[in-house]
XYZ file of C-alpha atoms in Angstrom:
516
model
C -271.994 -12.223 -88.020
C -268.494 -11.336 -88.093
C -265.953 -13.081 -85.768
C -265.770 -9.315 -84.008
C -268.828 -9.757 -82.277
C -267.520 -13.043 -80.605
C -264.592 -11.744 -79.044
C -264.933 -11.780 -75.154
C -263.748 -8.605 -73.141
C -259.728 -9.041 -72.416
C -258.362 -6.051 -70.202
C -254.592 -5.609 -71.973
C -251.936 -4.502 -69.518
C -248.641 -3.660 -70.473
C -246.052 -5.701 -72.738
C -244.034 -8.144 -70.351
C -241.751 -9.514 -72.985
C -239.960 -12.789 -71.640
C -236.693 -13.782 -72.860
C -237.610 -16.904 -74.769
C -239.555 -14.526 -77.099
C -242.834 -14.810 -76.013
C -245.286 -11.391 -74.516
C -247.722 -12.346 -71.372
C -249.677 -8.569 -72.229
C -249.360 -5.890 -74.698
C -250.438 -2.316 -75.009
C -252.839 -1.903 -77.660
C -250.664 -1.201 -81.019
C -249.291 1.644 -82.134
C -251.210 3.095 -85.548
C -249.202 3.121 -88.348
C -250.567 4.698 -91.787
C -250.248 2.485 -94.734
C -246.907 3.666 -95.933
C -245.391 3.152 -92.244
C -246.658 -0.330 -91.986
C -245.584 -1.218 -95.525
C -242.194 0.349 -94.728
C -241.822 -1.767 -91.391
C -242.361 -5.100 -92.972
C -240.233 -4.181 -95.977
C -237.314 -3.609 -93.284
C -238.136 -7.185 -91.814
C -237.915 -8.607 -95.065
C -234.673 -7.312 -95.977
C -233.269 -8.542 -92.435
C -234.606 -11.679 -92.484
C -235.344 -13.429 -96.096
C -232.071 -12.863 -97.910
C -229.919 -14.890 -95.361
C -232.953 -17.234 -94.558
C -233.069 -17.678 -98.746
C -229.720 -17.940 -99.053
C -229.093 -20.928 -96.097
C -232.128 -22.906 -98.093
C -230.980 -22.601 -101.403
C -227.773 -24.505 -100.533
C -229.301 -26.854 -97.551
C -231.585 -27.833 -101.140
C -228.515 -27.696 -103.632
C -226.411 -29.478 -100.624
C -228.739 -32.451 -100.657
C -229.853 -32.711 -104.459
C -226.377 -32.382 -105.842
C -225.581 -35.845 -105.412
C -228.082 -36.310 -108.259
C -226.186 -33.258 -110.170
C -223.016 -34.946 -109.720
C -224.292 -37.964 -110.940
C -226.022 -37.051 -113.647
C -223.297 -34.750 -115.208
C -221.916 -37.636 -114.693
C -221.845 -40.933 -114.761
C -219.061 -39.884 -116.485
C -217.317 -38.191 -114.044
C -216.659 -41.354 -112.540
C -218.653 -41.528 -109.341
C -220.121 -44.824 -110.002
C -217.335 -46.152 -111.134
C -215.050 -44.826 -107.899
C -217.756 -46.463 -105.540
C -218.746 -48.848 -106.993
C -222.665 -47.449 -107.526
C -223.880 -50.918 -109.251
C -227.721 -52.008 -109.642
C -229.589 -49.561 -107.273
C -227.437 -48.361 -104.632
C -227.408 -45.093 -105.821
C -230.833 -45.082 -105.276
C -229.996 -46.737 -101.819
C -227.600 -43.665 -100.993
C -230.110 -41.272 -101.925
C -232.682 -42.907 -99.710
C -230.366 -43.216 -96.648
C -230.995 -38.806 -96.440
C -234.252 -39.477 -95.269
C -234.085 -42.872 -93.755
C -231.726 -44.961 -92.011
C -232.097 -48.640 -92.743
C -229.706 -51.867 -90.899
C -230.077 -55.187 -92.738
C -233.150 -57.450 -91.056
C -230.598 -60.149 -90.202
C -227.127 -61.132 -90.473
C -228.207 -63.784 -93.359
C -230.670 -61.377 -95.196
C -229.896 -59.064 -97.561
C -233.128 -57.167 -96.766
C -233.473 -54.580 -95.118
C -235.753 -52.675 -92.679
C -236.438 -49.183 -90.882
C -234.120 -48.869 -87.604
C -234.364 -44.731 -87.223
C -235.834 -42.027 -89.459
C -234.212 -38.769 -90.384
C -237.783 -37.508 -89.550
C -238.297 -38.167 -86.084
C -235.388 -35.114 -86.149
C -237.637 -32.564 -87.409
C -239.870 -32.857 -84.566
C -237.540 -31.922 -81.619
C -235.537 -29.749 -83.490
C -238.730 -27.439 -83.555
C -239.685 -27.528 -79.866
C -235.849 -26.611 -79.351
C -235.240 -23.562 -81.454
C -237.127 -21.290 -78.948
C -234.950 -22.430 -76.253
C -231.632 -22.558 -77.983
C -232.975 -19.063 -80.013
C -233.312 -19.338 -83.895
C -229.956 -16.878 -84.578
C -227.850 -19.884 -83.209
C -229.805 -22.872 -84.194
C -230.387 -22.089 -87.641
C -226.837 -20.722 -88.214
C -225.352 -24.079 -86.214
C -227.193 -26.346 -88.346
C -226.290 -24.700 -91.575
C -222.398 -24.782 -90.266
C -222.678 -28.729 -89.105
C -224.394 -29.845 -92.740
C -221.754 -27.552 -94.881
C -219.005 -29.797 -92.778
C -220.508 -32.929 -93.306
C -221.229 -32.010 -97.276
C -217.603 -30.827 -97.659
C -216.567 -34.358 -95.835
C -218.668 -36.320 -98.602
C -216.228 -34.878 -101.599
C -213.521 -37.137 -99.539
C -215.290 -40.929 -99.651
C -213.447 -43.389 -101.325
C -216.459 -46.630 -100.398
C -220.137 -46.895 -100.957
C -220.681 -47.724 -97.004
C -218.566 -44.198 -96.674
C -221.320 -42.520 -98.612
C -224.228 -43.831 -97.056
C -222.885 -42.647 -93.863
C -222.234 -39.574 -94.846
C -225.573 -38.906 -96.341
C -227.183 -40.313 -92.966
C -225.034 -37.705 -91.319
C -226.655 -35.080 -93.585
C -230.094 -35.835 -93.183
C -229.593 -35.603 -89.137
C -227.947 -32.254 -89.535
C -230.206 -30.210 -92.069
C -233.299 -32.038 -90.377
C -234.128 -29.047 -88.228
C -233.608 -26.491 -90.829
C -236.831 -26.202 -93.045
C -239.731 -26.925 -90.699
C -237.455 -24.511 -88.347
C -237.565 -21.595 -90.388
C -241.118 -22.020 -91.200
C -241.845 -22.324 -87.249
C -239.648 -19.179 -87.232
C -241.858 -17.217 -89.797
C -245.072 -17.855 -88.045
C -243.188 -16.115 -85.304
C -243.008 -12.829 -87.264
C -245.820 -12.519 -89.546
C -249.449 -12.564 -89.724
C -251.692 -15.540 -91.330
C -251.980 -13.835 -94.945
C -248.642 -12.492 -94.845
C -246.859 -16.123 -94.423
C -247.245 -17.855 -97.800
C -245.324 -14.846 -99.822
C -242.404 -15.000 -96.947
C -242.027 -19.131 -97.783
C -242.276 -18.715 -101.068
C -239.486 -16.172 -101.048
C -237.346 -18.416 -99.191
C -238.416 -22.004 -100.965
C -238.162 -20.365 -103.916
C -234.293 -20.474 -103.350
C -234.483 -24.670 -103.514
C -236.367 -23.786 -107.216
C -233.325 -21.539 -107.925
C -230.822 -24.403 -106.258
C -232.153 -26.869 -109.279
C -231.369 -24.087 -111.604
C -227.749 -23.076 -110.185
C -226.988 -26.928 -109.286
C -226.718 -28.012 -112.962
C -225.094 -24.815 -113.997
C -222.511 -25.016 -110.980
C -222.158 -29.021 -111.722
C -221.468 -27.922 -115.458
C -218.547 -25.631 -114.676
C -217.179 -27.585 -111.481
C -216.805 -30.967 -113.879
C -213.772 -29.458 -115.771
C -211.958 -29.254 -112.138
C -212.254 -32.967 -112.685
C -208.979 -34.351 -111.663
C -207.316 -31.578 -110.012
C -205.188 -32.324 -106.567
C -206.215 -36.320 -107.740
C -210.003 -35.542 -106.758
C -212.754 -35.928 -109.551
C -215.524 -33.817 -110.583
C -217.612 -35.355 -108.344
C -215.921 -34.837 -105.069
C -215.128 -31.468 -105.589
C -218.721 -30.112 -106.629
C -219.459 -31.679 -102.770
C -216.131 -29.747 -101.683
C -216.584 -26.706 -102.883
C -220.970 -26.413 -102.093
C -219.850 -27.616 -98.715
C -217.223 -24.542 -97.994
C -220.002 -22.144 -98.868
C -222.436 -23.917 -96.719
C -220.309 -23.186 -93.738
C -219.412 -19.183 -94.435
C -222.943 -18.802 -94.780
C -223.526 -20.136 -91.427
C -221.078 -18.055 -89.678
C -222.650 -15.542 -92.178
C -225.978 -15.917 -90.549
C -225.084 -16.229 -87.035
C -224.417 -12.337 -86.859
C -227.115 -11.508 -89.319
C -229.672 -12.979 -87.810
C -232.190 -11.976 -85.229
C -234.355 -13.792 -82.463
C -238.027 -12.929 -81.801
C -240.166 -9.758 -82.417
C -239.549 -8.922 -78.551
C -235.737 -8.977 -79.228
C -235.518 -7.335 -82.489
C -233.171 -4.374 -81.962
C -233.258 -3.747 -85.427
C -237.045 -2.108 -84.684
C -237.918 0.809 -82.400
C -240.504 0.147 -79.158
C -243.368 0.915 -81.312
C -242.505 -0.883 -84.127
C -241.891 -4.275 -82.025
C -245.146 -3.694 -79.949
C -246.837 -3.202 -83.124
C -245.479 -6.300 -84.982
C -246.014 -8.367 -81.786
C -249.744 -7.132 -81.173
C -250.479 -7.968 -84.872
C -249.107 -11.462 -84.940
C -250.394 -12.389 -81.234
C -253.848 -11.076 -82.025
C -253.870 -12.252 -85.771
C -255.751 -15.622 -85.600
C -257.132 -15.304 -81.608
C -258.961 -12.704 -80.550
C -257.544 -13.240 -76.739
C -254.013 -13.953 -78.235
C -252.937 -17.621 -78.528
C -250.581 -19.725 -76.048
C -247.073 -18.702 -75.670
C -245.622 -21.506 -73.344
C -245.040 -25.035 -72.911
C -247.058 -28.019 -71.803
C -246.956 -31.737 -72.600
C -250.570 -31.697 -74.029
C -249.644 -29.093 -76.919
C -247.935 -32.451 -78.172
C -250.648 -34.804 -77.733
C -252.787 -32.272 -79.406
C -250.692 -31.769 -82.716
C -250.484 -35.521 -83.077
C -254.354 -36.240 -82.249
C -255.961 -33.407 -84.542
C -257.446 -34.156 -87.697
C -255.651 -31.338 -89.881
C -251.986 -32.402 -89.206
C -252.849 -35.711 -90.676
C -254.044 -34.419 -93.850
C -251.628 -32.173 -93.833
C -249.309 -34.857 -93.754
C -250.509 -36.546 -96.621
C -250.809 -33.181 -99.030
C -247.554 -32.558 -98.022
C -245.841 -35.883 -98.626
C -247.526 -35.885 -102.217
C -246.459 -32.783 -103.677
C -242.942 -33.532 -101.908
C -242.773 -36.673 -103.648
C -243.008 -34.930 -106.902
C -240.773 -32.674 -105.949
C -237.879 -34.867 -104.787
C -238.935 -37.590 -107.754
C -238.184 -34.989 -110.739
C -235.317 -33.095 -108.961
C -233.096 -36.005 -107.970
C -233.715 -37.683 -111.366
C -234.404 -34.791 -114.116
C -230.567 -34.744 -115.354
C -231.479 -38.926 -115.917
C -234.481 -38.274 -116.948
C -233.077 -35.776 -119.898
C -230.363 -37.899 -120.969
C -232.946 -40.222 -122.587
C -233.791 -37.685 -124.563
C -230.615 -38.294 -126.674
C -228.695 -35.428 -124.664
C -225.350 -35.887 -123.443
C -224.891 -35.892 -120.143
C -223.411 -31.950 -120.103
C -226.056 -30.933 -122.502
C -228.615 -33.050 -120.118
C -227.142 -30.703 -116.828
C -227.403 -27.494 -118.976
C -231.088 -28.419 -120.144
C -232.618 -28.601 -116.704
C -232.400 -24.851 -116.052
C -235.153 -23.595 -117.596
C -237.627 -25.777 -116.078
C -236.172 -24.104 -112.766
C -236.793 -20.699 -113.319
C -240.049 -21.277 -115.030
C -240.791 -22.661 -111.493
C -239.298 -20.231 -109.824
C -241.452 -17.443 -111.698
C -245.111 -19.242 -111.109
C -244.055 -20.297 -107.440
C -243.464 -16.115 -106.466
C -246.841 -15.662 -108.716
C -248.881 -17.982 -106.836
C -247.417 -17.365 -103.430
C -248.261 -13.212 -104.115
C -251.853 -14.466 -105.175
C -252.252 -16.613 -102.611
C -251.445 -14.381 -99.533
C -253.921 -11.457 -101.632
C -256.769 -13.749 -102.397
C -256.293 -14.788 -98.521
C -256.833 -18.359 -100.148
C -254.733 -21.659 -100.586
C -256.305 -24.863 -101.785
C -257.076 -23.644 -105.453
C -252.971 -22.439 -105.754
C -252.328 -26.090 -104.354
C -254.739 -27.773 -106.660
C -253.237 -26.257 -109.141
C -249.818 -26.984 -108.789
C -251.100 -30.821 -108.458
C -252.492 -30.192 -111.828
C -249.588 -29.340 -113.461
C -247.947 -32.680 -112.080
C -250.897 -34.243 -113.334
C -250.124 -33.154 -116.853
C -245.867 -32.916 -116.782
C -246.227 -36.849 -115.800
C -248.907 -37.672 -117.980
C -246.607 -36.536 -120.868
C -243.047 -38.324 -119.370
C -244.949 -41.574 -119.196
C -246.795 -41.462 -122.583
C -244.857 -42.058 -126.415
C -244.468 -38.892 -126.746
C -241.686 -37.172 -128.675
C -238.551 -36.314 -127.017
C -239.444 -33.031 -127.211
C -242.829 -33.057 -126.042
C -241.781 -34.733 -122.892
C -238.580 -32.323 -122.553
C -241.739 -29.803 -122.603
C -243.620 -32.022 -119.795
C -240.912 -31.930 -117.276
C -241.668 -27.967 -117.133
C -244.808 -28.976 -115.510
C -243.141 -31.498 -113.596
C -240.875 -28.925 -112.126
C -243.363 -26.547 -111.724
C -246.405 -27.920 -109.906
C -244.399 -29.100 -107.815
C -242.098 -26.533 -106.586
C -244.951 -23.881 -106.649
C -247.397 -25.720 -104.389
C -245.355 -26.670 -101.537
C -245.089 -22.864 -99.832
C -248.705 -22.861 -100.044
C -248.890 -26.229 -98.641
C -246.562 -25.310 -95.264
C -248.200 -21.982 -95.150
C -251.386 -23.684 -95.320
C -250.851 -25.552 -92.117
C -249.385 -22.908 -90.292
C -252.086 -20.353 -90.436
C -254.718 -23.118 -89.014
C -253.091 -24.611 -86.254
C -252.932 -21.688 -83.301
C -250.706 -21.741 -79.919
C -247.397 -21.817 -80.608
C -246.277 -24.584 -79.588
C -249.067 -27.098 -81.336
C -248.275 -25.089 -84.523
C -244.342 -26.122 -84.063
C -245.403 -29.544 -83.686
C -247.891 -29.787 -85.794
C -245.831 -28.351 -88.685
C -242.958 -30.412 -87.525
C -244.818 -33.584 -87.940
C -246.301 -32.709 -91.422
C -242.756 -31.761 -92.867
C -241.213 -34.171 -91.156
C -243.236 -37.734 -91.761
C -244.218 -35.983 -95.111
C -240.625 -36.044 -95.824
C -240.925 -39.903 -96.228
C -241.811 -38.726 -100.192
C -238.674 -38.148 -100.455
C -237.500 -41.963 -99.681
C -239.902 -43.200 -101.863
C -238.829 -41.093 -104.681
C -235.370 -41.721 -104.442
C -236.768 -45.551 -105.428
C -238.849 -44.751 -108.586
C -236.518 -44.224 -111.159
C -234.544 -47.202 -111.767
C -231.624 -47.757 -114.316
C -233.529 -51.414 -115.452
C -236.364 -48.790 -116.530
C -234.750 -46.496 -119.032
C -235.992 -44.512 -120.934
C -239.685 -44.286 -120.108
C -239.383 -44.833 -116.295
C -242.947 -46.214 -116.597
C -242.605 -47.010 -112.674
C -240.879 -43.767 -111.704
C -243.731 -41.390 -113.509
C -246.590 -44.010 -112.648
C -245.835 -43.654 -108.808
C -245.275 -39.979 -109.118
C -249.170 -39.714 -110.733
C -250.593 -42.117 -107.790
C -249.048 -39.400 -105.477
C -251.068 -36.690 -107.724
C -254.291 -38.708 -106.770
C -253.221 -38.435 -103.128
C -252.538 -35.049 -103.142
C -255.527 -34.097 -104.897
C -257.879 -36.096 -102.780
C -256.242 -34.711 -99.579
C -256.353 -31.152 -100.505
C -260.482 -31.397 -101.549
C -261.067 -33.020 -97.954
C -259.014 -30.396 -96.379
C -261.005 -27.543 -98.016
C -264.256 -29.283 -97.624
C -263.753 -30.501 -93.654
C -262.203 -26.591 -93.375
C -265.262 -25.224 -95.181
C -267.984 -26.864 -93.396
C -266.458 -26.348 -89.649
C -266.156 -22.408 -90.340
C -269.583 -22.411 -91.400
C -271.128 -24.581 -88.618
C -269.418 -22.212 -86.291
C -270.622 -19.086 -87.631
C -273.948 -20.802 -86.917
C -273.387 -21.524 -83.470
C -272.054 -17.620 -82.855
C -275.513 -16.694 -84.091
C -277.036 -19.025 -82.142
C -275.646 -18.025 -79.027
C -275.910 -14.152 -79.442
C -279.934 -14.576 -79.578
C -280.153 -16.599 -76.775
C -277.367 -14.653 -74.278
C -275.698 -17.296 -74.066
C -272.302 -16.340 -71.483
C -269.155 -16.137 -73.756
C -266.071 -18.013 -72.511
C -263.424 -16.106 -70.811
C -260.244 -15.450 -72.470
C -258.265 -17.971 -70.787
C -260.251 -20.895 -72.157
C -260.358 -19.682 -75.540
C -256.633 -19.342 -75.424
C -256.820 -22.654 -74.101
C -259.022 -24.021 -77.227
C -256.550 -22.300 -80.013
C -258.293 -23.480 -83.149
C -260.608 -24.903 -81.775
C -261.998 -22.115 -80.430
C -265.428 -20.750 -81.425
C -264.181 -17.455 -82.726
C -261.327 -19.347 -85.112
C -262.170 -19.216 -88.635
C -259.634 -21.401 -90.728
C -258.389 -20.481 -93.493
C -259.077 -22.085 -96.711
């Protein structure tokens, strides 16, 4: 039985289009051939992804190019300036995603006071209200500040508050423009669209040690050092590409003046109707919350999330250190970690094309685990420098392509859209912990096999891979039993629920089918 013949009888009135973005009824779509609807969502692209892209790639280079700087060098004088002894580089790093105070006036200890996270959450359930073509570009103009501020600290405490500031202000930028996405496009169209724009954090890891290359011989010009002036200069472009993207731009489907009438009530019918057959919740209650937090899938979502951004934050804050063992200089060491980049870059448009045509995502996941599973397998053997030069490829790789699959995964199973901004919110943001722990794994006292560093990173590939198997499995047997109950209930004449309390249900309604 196909989910068709459980869709209940919904009498559609015409479109009522509210300001805040969301439709009450719409006229049954428009039909477009092939070529028009191909055409449409070409034109969406090319308003959309380019400045979406572009604000990533340098929200990504903005926060990894500490490690650039620091890894070109070290002798550049950045640790020497402030003073970066024993780990509090890797303290600085970790103050992006968490803010710790000392446990007591006498300890030197320290514990959690406020996580960057809990930002990522209400940052979502705002950007309706505040509309995404002024919260997106307002973020990306407050972070540039802040990163062009950093290229100005003289003290260590200076940089850690700096790069608390920066975690607060580019918070609300990646689970936003997910959220945003999920606004636009249709459940197998998503993974291709957050691939194109993640992909530009793959291309930041390529450009950052390029850019940190070039920027070092500025070293010592106006009295500043290499350092401070690859965060200058990253930091200006931050900000024109925020006033950039406040007049490119555009809100919601409804608001898109960019489309004709039929083209909006066609893109807005396809995305309302795309994973509800009565079209899913468009406004605002307290128990959309309570929902997100309580339902299974966010959980493990969380976890598959927080491994493969572990990886991913492990081997990009740490690959210039990681190289230099290798016998590189540090130059040669900035220069060497392009390729692994835009190997990543490749397989991470590959999969997400795949992915979105197969209308599948666990295998592309498991997968990109995989090649973590092998990348750290070879950094933490005996290996050869070369071989494990080799390895970080597939370091660099699984990591970067699995995560679009990962976000996309999560977004086409949680429907109403307010559950799936929380929801998503809560998996990027408490899976963004990964990143705190990574910033701890490689430590100086462990050159040059990092057995710690790549040891963690592999438990993390044991997460992720257990996570993503109960996912599929939990995903796989629910679809089936309710295909079974559907059956059930059309030979007995059983009454169907009305439309309002399958809207009501959102995934968990009988006629959802989630994706695997």
């Amino acid at each position: 039985m196909s989910a068709d013949d459980w869709k209940p009888s919904l009498e559609k009135n015409s479109e009522v289009v509210k300001s805040s973005g969301s439709s009450e009824h719409l006229e049954a779509a428009p039909t477009l051939t092939v070529e028009e609807e191909r055409k449409l969502w070409r034109r969406i692209d090319l308003r959309l992804m380019p400045v979406l892209s572009l604000m990533y790639l340098l929200s990504f280079l903005d926060r990894a190019n500490i490690g650039e700087s620091t890894g070109n060098a070290r002798l550049q004088g950045l640790e020497t300036q402030l003073d970066l002894t024993g780990n509090k580089f890797n303290i600085a790093l970790t103050m992006y995603f968490i803010v710790f105070r000392p446990s007591s006036s006498t300890s030197s200890s320290l514990t959690v006071d406020q996580p960057y996270c809990i930002f990522e959450c209400p940052a979502n359930l705002v950007l309706k209200k505040f509309r995404p073509s002024r919260w997106l570009p307002g973020l990306t103009v407050v972070w540039g500040v802040i990163m062009l501020l950093m290229g100005f600290v003289k003290t260590y405490p200076q940089l850690v508050g700096v790069r608390i500031c920066l975690g607060v202000a580019e918070a609300g930028l990646f689970p936003g423009v997910v959220y945003y996405l999920t606004l636009w496009y249709p459940r197998h169209m998503l993974q291709w669209r957050i691939g194109l724009f993640f992909g530009a954090a793959s291309l930041a890891g390529a450009f950052g040690g390029a850019i940190a290359f070039g920027i070092s011989f500025m070293s010592g010009t106006r009295g500043l050092l290499g350092w401070s002036w690859i965060f200058i200069l990253e930091g200006i472009a931050t900000v024109l590409v925020g006033i950039l993207a406040y007049f490119v731009l555009v809100d919601f489907p409804t608001t898109a003046t960019f489309l004709t009438p039929e083209e909006r009530t066609f893109v807005i019918w396809t995305k309302k109707y795309d994973n509800s057959s009565v079209g899913e919740e468009e406004h605002f209650e307290m128990r959309h919350i309570w929902e997100a937090l309580a339902d299974w899938q966010v959980w493990v979502h969380m976890f598959v999330y927080m491994s493969i951004i572990t990886n991913l934050y492990g081997i990009t804050l740490f690959l210039p250190t990681i190289i230099t063992t290798f016998g590189h200089s540090a130059a040669v060491s900035q220069l060497l970690t392009v390729p692994p980049y835009v190997l990543a870059t490749i397989i991470l448009f590959i999969f997400a094309h795949w992915s979105d045509r197969t209308k599948l995502r666990f295998p592309f996941i498991i997968a990109g685990f995989l090649c973590n599973l092998v990348g750290f397998s070879i950094n933490i053997s005996n290996a050869p420098s070369g071989v494990k030069y080799f390895g970080t490829f597939f370091c660099v790789t699984g990591a970067y392509a699995a995560v679009p699959g990962v976000v996309a995964w999560a977004g086409n199973n949680l429907a109403g859209q307010y559950k799936r901004g929380v929801g998503m919110a809560f998996q990027i943001g408490i899976g963004h912990f990964g990143g705190a722990f990574a910033s701890n794994f490689y430590r100086t006292q462990d050159k040059p096999r990092f057995i710690v560093g790549h040891g963690c990173e592999l438990m993390f590939v044991g997460l992720g891979l257990i996570s993503t198997a109960v996912a599929a499995l939990v995903y796989t047997r629910v679809n089936r039993r309710r295909d079974e109950r559907a059956r059930s209930a059309l030979e007995k004449g059983e009454p169907k629920l009305i439309a309002e309390q399958l809207r009501r249900l959102g995934d968990r309604a009988p006629d959802f089918r989630y994706v695997l």
